[in-house]
PDB file of C-alpha atoms in Angstrom:
ATOM      1  CA  MET A   1     -16.783 -31.003   2.353  1.00 53.00           C
ATOM      2  CA  ASN A   2     -12.960 -30.015   3.541  1.00 60.00           C
ATOM      3  CA  PHE A   3     -12.013 -26.718   1.765  1.00 70.00           C
ATOM      4  CA  ASN A   4      -8.062 -25.683   2.162  1.00 71.00           C
ATOM      5  CA  ASN A   5      -8.023 -22.122   1.740  1.00 79.00           C
ATOM      6  CA  ARG A   6      -4.461 -21.998   0.768  1.00 85.00           C
ATOM      7  CA  GLU A   7      -4.608 -24.710  -1.737  1.00 89.00           C
ATOM      8  CA  TYR A   8      -7.452 -23.082  -3.304  1.00 90.00           C
ATOM      9  CA  ARG A   9      -5.793 -19.776  -3.240  1.00 90.00           C
ATOM     10  CA  ASP A  10      -2.594 -21.054  -4.759  1.00 93.00           C
ATOM     11  CA  LYS A  11      -4.836 -22.764  -7.593  1.00 94.00           C
ATOM     12  CA  CYS A  12      -6.769 -19.492  -8.384  1.00 95.00           C
ATOM     13  CA  ARG A  13      -3.336 -17.948  -8.784  1.00 94.00           C
ATOM     14  CA  ALA A  14      -2.668 -20.312 -11.360  1.00 96.00           C
ATOM     15  CA  LEU A  15      -6.143 -19.949 -12.979  1.00 96.00           C
ATOM     16  CA  THR A  16      -5.950 -16.277 -12.555  1.00 96.00           C
ATOM     17  CA  LEU A  17      -2.611 -15.819 -14.141  1.00 96.00           C
ATOM     18  CA  LYS A  18      -3.733 -18.145 -17.260  1.00 96.00           C
ATOM     19  CA  LEU A  19      -6.696 -15.870 -18.101  1.00 97.00           C
ATOM     20  CA  MET A  20      -5.351 -12.360 -17.903  1.00 97.00           C
ATOM     21  CA  SER A  21      -2.450 -13.946 -20.049  1.00 97.00           C
ATOM     22  CA  ASP A  22      -4.240 -12.595 -23.252  1.00 97.00           C
ATOM     23  CA  ASN A  23      -4.189  -9.051 -22.343  1.00 96.00           C
ATOM     24  CA  LYS A  24      -7.607  -8.078 -21.788  1.00 97.00           C
ATOM     25  CA  VAL A  25      -8.569  -5.656 -19.489  1.00 97.00           C
ATOM     26  CA  ARG A  26     -11.193  -7.520 -17.158  1.00 97.00           C
ATOM     27  CA  LYS A  27     -13.840  -6.047 -14.216  1.00 96.00           C
ATOM     28  CA  ARG A  28     -13.782  -8.258 -11.081  1.00 95.00           C
ATOM     29  CA  GLN A  29     -16.941  -9.684 -11.535  1.00 95.00           C
ATOM     30  CA  GLU A  30     -15.431 -11.145 -15.354  1.00 97.00           C
ATOM     31  CA  ILE A  31     -12.025 -12.291 -13.690  1.00 97.00           C
ATOM     32  CA  TYR A  32     -14.601 -14.420 -10.839  1.00 96.00           C
ATOM     33  CA  GLN A  33     -16.688 -15.866 -13.863  1.00 95.00           C
ATOM     34  CA  GLY A  34     -13.554 -16.767 -16.107  1.00 96.00           C
ATOM     35  CA  VAL A  35     -11.583 -18.345 -13.231  1.00 96.00           C
ATOM     36  CA  ILE A  36     -14.642 -20.410 -12.139  1.00 95.00           C
ATOM     37  CA  GLN A  37     -15.158 -21.334 -15.591  1.00 95.00           C
ATOM     38  CA  LEU A  38     -11.602 -22.523 -16.476  1.00 95.00           C
ATOM     39  CA  GLY A  39     -10.912 -24.139 -13.032  1.00 93.00           C
ATOM     40  CA  GLU A  40     -14.091 -26.248 -13.552  1.00 90.00           C
ATOM     41  CA  PHE A  41     -15.219 -26.441 -10.007  1.00 91.00           C
ATOM     42  CA  SER A  42     -17.689 -28.648  -8.869  1.00 90.00           C
ATOM     43  CA  ASP A  43     -21.413 -27.655  -7.505  1.00 90.00           C
ATOM     44  CA  GLU A  44     -20.428 -28.906  -4.255  1.00 91.00           C
ATOM     45  CA  ILE A  45     -17.434 -26.363  -4.049  1.00 90.00           C
ATOM     46  CA  LEU A  46     -19.220 -23.640  -5.319  1.00 92.00           C
ATOM     47  CA  THR A  47     -21.912 -23.594  -2.753  1.00 92.00           C
ATOM     48  CA  LEU A  48     -19.375 -23.342   0.351  1.00 91.00           C
ATOM     49  CA  ARG A  49     -19.573 -20.356   2.026  1.00 90.00           C
ATOM     50  CA  PHE A  50     -17.719 -18.792   4.896  1.00 85.00           C
ATOM     51  CA  ASN A  51     -20.148 -18.237   7.809  1.00 80.00           C
ATOM     52  CA  SER A  52     -19.920 -14.109   6.767  1.00 79.00           C
ATOM     53  CA  GLY A  53     -21.592 -15.838   3.752  1.00 86.00           C
ATOM     54  CA  GLN A  54     -19.232 -15.013   1.014  1.00 87.00           C
ATOM     55  CA  PRO A  55     -18.782 -17.814  -1.387  1.00 91.00           C
ATOM     56  CA  LYS A  56     -15.085 -19.534  -0.623  1.00 91.00           C
ATOM     57  CA  VAL A  57     -13.956 -20.036  -4.040  1.00 93.00           C
ATOM     58  CA  GLU A  58     -15.166 -16.149  -4.598  1.00 93.00           C
ATOM     59  CA  ASN A  59     -12.912 -15.432  -1.498  1.00 90.00           C
ATOM     60  CA  ALA A  60     -10.089 -17.335  -2.750  1.00 91.00           C
ATOM     61  CA  ILE A  61     -10.090 -15.464  -6.041  1.00 94.00           C
ATOM     62  CA  ALA A  62     -10.403 -12.626  -4.346  1.00 92.00           C
ATOM     63  CA  TRP A  63      -6.969 -13.407  -2.468  1.00 88.00           C
ATOM     64  CA  SER A  64      -4.994 -14.108  -6.011  1.00 92.00           C
ATOM     65  CA  ILE A  65      -6.486 -10.637  -7.900  1.00 94.00           C
ATOM     66  CA  SER A  66      -5.030  -8.578  -4.823  1.00 89.00           C
ATOM     67  CA  SER A  67      -1.894 -10.842  -4.319  1.00 89.00           C
ATOM     68  CA  ARG A  68      -1.382 -10.651  -8.013  1.00 91.00           C
ATOM     69  CA  THR A  69      -1.639  -6.755  -8.048  1.00 91.00           C
ATOM     70  CA  LYS A  70       0.654  -6.489  -4.986  1.00 89.00           C
ATOM     71  CA  ALA A  71       3.266  -8.365  -6.882  1.00 92.00           C
ATOM     72  CA  GLY A  72       3.040  -6.290 -10.222  1.00 92.00           C
ATOM     73  CA  ILE A  73       1.975  -9.040 -11.803  1.00 95.00           C
ATOM     74  CA  LEU A  74      -2.040  -7.339 -12.374  1.00 95.00           C
ATOM     75  CA  ASN A  75      -2.379  -3.809 -12.486  1.00 93.00           C
ATOM     76  CA  ARG A  76      -5.431  -2.099 -11.427  1.00 91.00           C
ATOM     77  CA  ILE A  77      -6.207   0.339 -13.735  1.00 90.00           C
ATOM     78  CA  SER A  78      -9.501   1.593 -12.323  1.00 89.00           C
ATOM     79  CA  LYS A  79     -12.102   0.852  -9.485  1.00 89.00           C
ATOM     80  CA  ALA A  80     -12.206  -2.847  -9.864  1.00 91.00           C
ATOM     81  CA  THR A  81     -10.709  -3.080 -13.098  1.00 95.00           C
ATOM     82  CA  TYR A  82      -7.563  -5.169 -13.798  1.00 96.00           C
ATOM     83  CA  GLN A  83      -4.979  -5.589 -16.767  1.00 97.00           C
ATOM     84  CA  ILE A  84      -2.137  -8.217 -16.556  1.00 97.00           C
ATOM     85  CA  THR A  85       1.415  -5.917 -16.821  1.00 96.00           C
ATOM     86  CA  PRO A  86       4.731  -6.769 -18.761  1.00 96.00           C
ATOM     87  CA  ILE A  87       6.556  -8.391 -16.222  1.00 95.00           C
ATOM     88  CA  GLY A  88       3.181 -10.677 -15.612  1.00 96.00           C
ATOM     89  CA  LEU A  89       3.234 -11.709 -19.295  1.00 97.00           C
ATOM     90  CA  LYS A  90       6.880 -12.853 -18.545  1.00 95.00           C
ATOM     91  CA  MET A  91       5.421 -14.870 -15.504  1.00 96.00           C
ATOM     92  CA  ALA A  92       2.886 -16.221 -17.480  1.00 96.00           C
ATOM     93  CA  THR A  93       5.268 -17.913 -19.812  1.00 96.00           C
ATOM     94  CA  LEU A  94       7.089 -18.838 -17.014  1.00 95.00           C
ATOM     95  CA  TRP A  95       4.534 -20.474 -14.756  1.00 96.00           C
ATOM     96  CA  GLN A  96       2.325 -21.706 -17.821  1.00 93.00           C
ATOM     97  CA  ASN A  97       2.752 -25.289 -16.631  1.00 94.00           C
ATOM     98  CA  LYS A  98       1.686 -24.883 -12.755  1.00 95.00           C
ATOM     99  CA  THR A  99      -1.616 -25.648 -11.440  1.00 94.00           C
ATOM    100  CA  HIS A 100      -0.922 -24.155  -7.970  1.00 95.00           C
ATOM    101  CA  ILE A 101       1.456 -21.039  -7.704  1.00 94.00           C
ATOM    102  CA  SER A 102       1.983 -20.231  -3.857  1.00 92.00           C
ATOM    103  CA  GLU A 103       3.668 -17.010  -2.469  1.00 89.00           C
ATOM    104  CA  LYS A 104       6.897 -18.869  -2.024  1.00 90.00           C
ATOM    105  CA  LEU A 105       6.951 -19.152  -6.121  1.00 92.00           C
ATOM    106  CA  TYR A 106       6.816 -15.029  -5.370  1.00 92.00           C
ATOM    107  CA  ASP A 107       9.842 -14.933  -3.029  1.00 90.00           C
ATOM    108  CA  GLU A 108      12.010 -16.820  -5.621  1.00 90.00           C
ATOM    109  CA  ALA A 109      10.766 -14.903  -8.508  1.00 91.00           C
ATOM    110  CA  ASP A 110      12.923 -11.445  -9.335  1.00 85.00           C
ATOM    111  CA  LEU A 111       9.443  -9.416  -8.695  1.00 92.00           C
ATOM    112  CA  PRO A 112      10.386  -5.774  -7.125  1.00 89.00           C
ATOM    113  CA  ASP A 113       6.703  -5.117  -6.395  1.00 89.00           C
ATOM    114  CA  TRP A 114       6.454  -7.928  -4.514  1.00 91.00           C
ATOM    115  CA  LYS A 115       9.736  -7.412  -2.712  1.00 89.00           C
ATOM    116  CA  SER A 116       9.086  -3.566  -1.687  1.00 85.00           C
ATOM    117  CA  TYR A 117       5.752  -4.728  -0.817  1.00 85.00           C
ATOM    118  CA  LEU A 118       6.514  -7.535   1.731  1.00 87.00           C
ATOM    119  CA  LYS A 119       9.429  -5.167   3.140  1.00 83.00           C
ATOM    120  CA  SER A 120       6.842  -2.257   3.900  1.00 80.00           C
ATOM    121  CA  ARG A 121       4.215  -4.744   5.164  1.00 80.00           C
ATOM    122  CA  ALA A 122       6.728  -6.138   7.703  1.00 81.00           C
ATOM    123  CA  GLU A 123       7.875  -2.467   9.066  1.00 76.00           C
ATOM    124  CA  ILE A 124       3.946  -1.392   9.147  1.00 74.00           C
ATOM    125  CA  LYS A 125       3.579  -4.725  11.013  1.00 73.00           C
ATOM    126  CA  ARG A 126       6.712  -4.173  13.478  1.00 74.00           C
ATOM    127  CA  LYS A 127       5.645  -0.347  14.199  1.00 68.00           C
ATOM    128  CA  LYS A 128       2.097  -1.521  15.041  1.00 66.00           C
ATOM    129  CA  LYS A 129       3.619  -4.608  17.118  1.00 65.00           C
ATOM    130  CA  LEU A 130       1.291  -6.943  15.496  1.00 48.00           C
ATOM    131  CA  SER A 131       1.693 -10.687  15.955  1.00 48.00           C
ATOM    132  CA  ASP A 132       2.644 -13.109  12.898  1.00 47.00           C
ATOM    133  CA  LYS A 133      -0.386 -14.934  13.809  1.00 44.00           C
ATOM    134  CA  THR A 134      -2.248 -12.040  12.334  1.00 45.00           C
ATOM    135  CA  SER A 135      -0.778 -12.604   9.278  1.00 46.00           C
ATOM    136  CA  ILE A 136      -2.644 -11.299   5.856  1.00 43.00           C
ATOM    137  CA  GLU A 137      -2.256 -15.302   4.682  1.00 45.00           C
ATOM    138  CA  THR A 138      -3.705 -16.839   8.028  1.00 45.00           C
ATOM    139  CA  ASP A 139      -5.880 -19.413   6.956  1.00 46.00           C
ATOM    140  CA  ASP A 140      -9.709 -18.715   7.496  1.00 48.00           C
ATOM    141  CA  ASN A 141     -10.756 -20.681  10.561  1.00 50.00           C
ATOM    142  CA  ASP A 142     -14.488 -21.420  11.312  1.00 48.00           C
ATOM    143  CA  ASP A 143     -13.869 -22.731  14.787  1.00 48.00           C
ATOM    144  CA  MET A 144     -12.182 -19.657  15.726  1.00 52.00           C
ATOM    145  CA  ASP A 145     -14.597 -17.057  17.720  1.00 56.00           C
ATOM    146  CA  PHE A 146     -16.204 -14.468  16.142  1.00 54.00           C
ATOM    147  CA  GLU A 147     -14.305 -11.716  17.798  1.00 64.00           C
ATOM    148  CA  THR A 148     -10.840 -12.877  17.517  1.00 68.00           C
ATOM    149  CA  GLN A 149     -11.735 -13.265  13.655  1.00 62.00           C
ATOM    150  CA  ALA A 150     -13.015  -9.580  13.453  1.00 67.00           C
ATOM    151  CA  LYS A 151      -9.945  -8.476  15.106  1.00 74.00           C
ATOM    152  CA  ASN A 152      -7.632  -9.878  13.373  1.00 71.00           C
ATOM    153  CA  ALA A 153      -9.682  -9.511  10.086  1.00 70.00           C
ATOM    154  CA  ILE A 154      -9.191  -5.339  11.078  1.00 77.00           C
ATOM    155  CA  LYS A 155      -5.750  -5.428  11.670  1.00 76.00           C
ATOM    156  CA  ASN A 156      -5.056  -7.302   8.660  1.00 74.00           C
ATOM    157  CA  LEU A 157      -7.238  -4.858   6.699  1.00 75.00           C
ATOM    158  CA  GLU A 158      -5.591  -1.639   8.282  1.00 78.00           C
ATOM    159  CA  THR A 159      -1.868  -3.317   7.322  1.00 76.00           C
ATOM    160  CA  GLU A 160      -3.145  -3.406   3.863  1.00 76.00           C
ATOM    161  CA  ILE A 161      -4.527  -0.306   3.584  1.00 80.00           C
ATOM    162  CA  SER A 162      -1.274   1.386   5.057  1.00 78.00           C
ATOM    163  CA  VAL A 163       1.114  -0.577   2.440  1.00 77.00           C
ATOM    164  CA  GLU A 164      -1.347   0.335  -0.301  1.00 78.00           C
ATOM    165  CA  LEU A 165      -1.175   4.090   0.826  1.00 81.00           C
ATOM    166  CA  LEU A 166       2.679   3.999   0.902  1.00 78.00           C
ATOM    167  CA  ASN A 167       2.969   2.258  -2.426  1.00 76.00           C
ATOM    168  CA  LYS A 168       0.637   5.131  -4.149  1.00 79.00           C
ATOM    169  CA  LEU A 169       2.686   8.065  -2.209  1.00 80.00           C
ATOM    170  CA  GLN A 170       5.999   6.533  -3.392  1.00 77.00           C
ATOM    171  CA  LYS A 171       4.864   5.937  -7.077  1.00 76.00           C
ATOM    172  CA  GLY A 172       2.462   8.886  -7.501  1.00 79.00           C
ATOM    173  CA  THR A 173       3.639  11.757  -9.060  1.00 82.00           C
ATOM    174  CA  PRO A 174       5.389  14.770  -7.007  1.00 80.00           C
ATOM    175  CA  LEU A 175       2.722  17.317  -7.098  1.00 82.00           C
ATOM    176  CA  PHE A 176       0.467  14.340  -6.362  1.00 84.00           C
ATOM    177  CA  PHE A 177       2.459  13.372  -3.127  1.00 82.00           C
ATOM    178  CA  GLU A 178       3.097  17.479  -2.229  1.00 81.00           C
ATOM    179  CA  LYS A 179      -0.655  17.741  -2.498  1.00 83.00           C
ATOM    180  CA  SER A 180      -1.683  14.457  -0.560  1.00 85.00           C
ATOM    181  CA  VAL A 181       1.032  15.938   2.341  1.00 82.00           C
ATOM    182  CA  LEU A 182      -0.856  19.336   2.499  1.00 82.00           C
ATOM    183  CA  LYS A 183      -4.448  17.428   2.890  1.00 84.00           C
ATOM    184  CA  LEU A 184      -3.307  15.397   5.265  1.00 84.00           C
ATOM    185  CA  LEU A 185      -2.425  18.289   7.400  1.00 82.00           C
ATOM    186  CA  LEU A 186      -5.565  19.981   6.808  1.00 82.00           C
ATOM    187  CA  ALA A 187      -7.085  16.883   8.053  1.00 83.00           C
ATOM    188  CA  MET A 188      -5.426  16.948  11.553  1.00 81.00           C
ATOM    189  CA  GLY A 189      -6.863  20.606  12.227  1.00 78.00           C
ATOM    190  CA  TYR A 190      -3.914  22.780  10.521  1.00 76.00           C
ATOM    191  CA  GLY A 191      -4.901  25.603   8.774  1.00 70.00           C
ATOM    192  CA  GLY A 192      -8.155  26.719  10.477  1.00 63.00           C
ATOM    193  CA  LYS A 193     -11.777  26.409   9.580  1.00 60.00           C
ATOM    194  CA  GLU A 194     -10.978  28.669   6.061  1.00 61.00           C
ATOM    195  CA  ASN A 195      -8.597  25.675   5.046  1.00 62.00           C
ATOM    196  CA  LEU A 196      -6.259  28.243   3.962  1.00 70.00           C
ATOM    197  CA  PHE A 197      -3.480  26.782   2.176  1.00 73.00           C
ATOM    198  CA  GLU A 198      -0.727  27.011  -0.866  1.00 75.00           C
ATOM    199  CA  HIS A 199       1.060  24.825  -2.945  1.00 76.00           C
ATOM    200  CA  THR A 200       3.905  26.090  -3.853  1.00 77.00           C
ATOM    201  CA  GLY A 201       6.617  23.344  -5.163  1.00 68.00           C
ATOM    202  CA  LYS A 202       8.469  22.963  -7.668  1.00 64.00           C
ATOM    203  CA  SER A 203      10.535  19.967  -8.883  1.00 54.00           C
ATOM    204  CA  HIS A 204      13.751  19.079  -7.407  1.00 53.00           C
ATOM    205  CA  ASP A 205      13.605  22.914  -5.735  1.00 50.00           C
ATOM    206  CA  GLY A 206      15.056  21.304  -2.043  1.00 50.00           C
ATOM    207  CA  GLY A 207      12.781  24.173  -0.431  1.00 56.00           C
ATOM    208  CA  ILE A 208       9.476  24.685   0.524  1.00 60.00           C
ATOM    209  CA  ASP A 209       6.444  22.832  -0.857  1.00 75.00           C
ATOM    210  CA  GLY A 210       3.889  24.235   0.689  1.00 80.00           C
ATOM    211  CA  VAL A 211       2.320  27.192   3.052  1.00 80.00           C
ATOM    212  CA  ILE A 212      -0.471  26.359   5.498  1.00 80.00           C
ATOM    213  CA  LYS A 213      -1.643  29.665   6.846  1.00 77.00           C
ATOM    214  CA  GLN A 214      -3.226  29.625  10.631  1.00 70.00           C
ATOM    215  CA  ASP A 215      -4.509  32.981  10.366  1.00 65.00           C
ATOM    216  CA  PRO A 216      -5.748  34.995   7.176  1.00 63.00           C
ATOM    217  CA  LEU A 217      -3.590  37.406   7.187  1.00 61.00           C
ATOM    218  CA  GLY A 218      -1.045  34.348   7.202  1.00 59.00           C
ATOM    219  CA  ILE A 219       0.958  35.847  10.049  1.00 62.00           C
ATOM    220  CA  GLN A 220       1.394  32.574  11.583  1.00 71.00           C
ATOM    221  CA  ASN A 221       2.604  30.326   8.768  1.00 77.00           C
ATOM    222  CA  ILE A 222       3.693  26.360   8.628  1.00 77.00           C
ATOM    223  CA  TYR A 223       5.915  25.799   6.185  1.00 77.00           C
ATOM    224  CA  ILE A 224       5.777  22.567   4.405  1.00 80.00           C
ATOM    225  CA  GLN A 225       8.449  19.886   2.500  1.00 74.00           C
ATOM    226  CA  ALA A 226       7.323  16.729   1.393  1.00 75.00           C
ATOM    227  CA  LYS A 227      10.172  14.337   0.960  1.00 71.00           C
ATOM    228  CA  ARG A 228      10.192  11.071  -1.107  1.00 71.00           C
ATOM    229  CA  TYR A 229      13.231   8.896  -2.415  1.00 63.00           C
ATOM    230  CA  ALA A 230      14.109   5.403  -3.310  1.00 60.00           C
ATOM    231  CA  SER A 231      12.114   3.141  -1.193  1.00 60.00           C
ATOM    232  CA  ASP A 232      15.299   1.858   0.641  1.00 61.00           C
ATOM    233  CA  ASN A 233      16.917   5.788   1.656  1.00 63.00           C
ATOM    234  CA  MET A 234      16.872   7.444   4.693  1.00 66.00           C
ATOM    235  CA  ILE A 235      16.002  10.880   5.261  1.00 66.00           C
ATOM    236  CA  GLY A 236      19.408  12.463   6.989  1.00 65.00           C
ATOM    237  CA  SER A 237      20.758  15.695   7.526  1.00 62.00           C
ATOM    238  CA  LYS A 238      21.459  16.753   4.512  1.00 64.00           C
ATOM    239  CA  ASN A 239      17.873  16.576   3.499  1.00 62.00           C
ATOM    240  CA  TYR A 240      16.933  19.127   6.085  1.00 61.00           C
ATOM    241  CA  ASN A 241      19.632  21.425   5.749  1.00 62.00           C
ATOM    242  CA  PRO A 242      18.278  23.242   2.294  1.00 62.00           C
ATOM    243  CA  PHE A 243      14.875  23.222   4.205  1.00 58.00           C
ATOM    244  CA  GLN A 244      16.055  24.933   7.216  1.00 61.00           C
ATOM    245  CA  GLY A 245      17.949  27.315   5.476  1.00 58.00           C
ATOM    246  CA  HIS A 246      14.426  28.424   3.541  1.00 58.00           C
ATOM    247  CA  TYR A 247      11.974  28.262   6.462  1.00 55.00           C
ATOM    248  CA  ARG A 248      14.190  29.932   8.600  1.00 58.00           C
ATOM    249  CA  ALA A 249      14.172  33.196   7.046  1.00 53.00           C
ATOM    250  CA  MET A 250      10.444  33.353   6.962  1.00 56.00           C
ATOM    251  CA  ALA A 251       8.985  31.897  10.357  1.00 53.00           C
ATOM    252  CA  TRP A 252      10.210  29.353  12.869  1.00 55.00           C
ATOM    253  CA  ASN A 253       6.888  26.698  12.364  1.00 63.00           C
ATOM    254  CA  GLY A 254       8.233  24.115   9.528  1.00 66.00           C
ATOM    255  CA  VAL A 255       7.074  20.404   8.984  1.00 70.00           C
ATOM    256  CA  CYS A 256       9.522  17.881   7.031  1.00 67.00           C
ATOM    257  CA  LEU A 257       7.088  15.068   6.200  1.00 70.00           C
ATOM    258  CA  SER A 258       8.241  11.904   4.040  1.00 70.00           C
ATOM    259  CA  PRO A 259       7.060   8.233   3.917  1.00 69.00           C
ATOM    260  CA  HIS A 260      10.511   7.144   4.461  1.00 65.00           C
ATOM    261  CA  HIS A 261      12.526   5.970   7.442  1.00 64.00           C
ATOM    262  CA  HIS A 262      14.763   9.057   9.334  1.00 64.00           C
ATOM    263  CA  SER A 263      18.386   8.263  10.107  1.00 65.00           C
ATOM    264  CA  PRO A 264      18.864   7.654  13.863  1.00 61.00           C
ATOM    265  CA  ASN A 265      21.132  10.754  13.736  1.00 61.00           C
ATOM    266  CA  PRO A 266      18.999  13.563  12.791  1.00 57.00           C
ATOM    267  CA  PRO A 267      20.153  17.148  13.098  1.00 54.00           C
ATOM    268  CA  LYS A 268      21.076  17.925  16.660  1.00 53.00           C
ATOM    269  CA  ASP A 269      19.234  21.280  16.686  1.00 53.00           C
ATOM    270  CA  PHE A 270      16.071  19.775  15.006  1.00 53.00           C
ATOM    271  CA  LEU A 271      16.735  16.941  18.164  1.00 47.00           C
ATOM    272  CA  LYS A 272      17.181  19.529  20.806  1.00 49.00           C
ATOM    273  CA  ASN A 273      14.377  22.246  19.929  1.00 51.00           C
ATOM    274  CA  TYR A 274      11.754  20.737  17.503  1.00 47.00           C
ATOM    275  CA  TRP A 275      12.180  17.212  16.768  1.00 44.00           C
ATOM    276  CA  ALA A 276       9.129  15.142  16.502  1.00 47.00           C
ATOM    277  CA  GLU A 277       8.202  12.010  14.445  1.00 47.00           C
ATOM    278  CA  LEU A 278       4.983  10.646  13.371  1.00 45.00           C
ATOM    279  CA  SER A 279       4.625   6.851  12.742  1.00 42.00           C
TER     280      SER A 279
END
């Protein structure tokens, strides 16, 4: 039997929205069961599986949950647990008569989270030089050789994780963001075996957010600043200057880390002496 992945994903998006419009909190498995019941899928459709063994309908529902969350229509309140958002309720009313909801409708609707997701995904793909052929919405092709499917799946998963992590960093509290930066640098090997670090940040201080000690005495410290602004902002000279003044008074080792783009013209002395950018 022919199973059009894109068509069923669009159908499951509509069914998922209809199911969740009652504002109840549901586990992922409850959403699967509810959508299948609403969709009245035939036994023949329900038995169709991918080469991996996953039921095709279940895969389509999983995609619908994922895209709804990225669009800000569903909120993942805990692991595998979801609830509709206020904007989701608005969309449920607007789209209540639709039997299929495509991503084109997302693009046409006023969904800030979806626009932000697309922008972040495009930027990450650009940096990784991913081909459009490995798009998240590429239809599964049973005829594609397994190695190609696996490579594409890994690339897609890496992109999705990158976008989700970036979203969490941008939406989390300042404290969460600053501590995440410190933990990242510790995981990269700074701080030695003792993991010597201190979170020192205060809201809107413009200065040092953390210190990583390269030795027990703290003689060789690395001073950290974590910068986060609105998603469209760039980090430029005016953002570096307060940090430069703070850490130059104490040491010559400093890291300014941000999830945003840097301006094309960072401070000249940064470029000349110790500028480095990590993607």
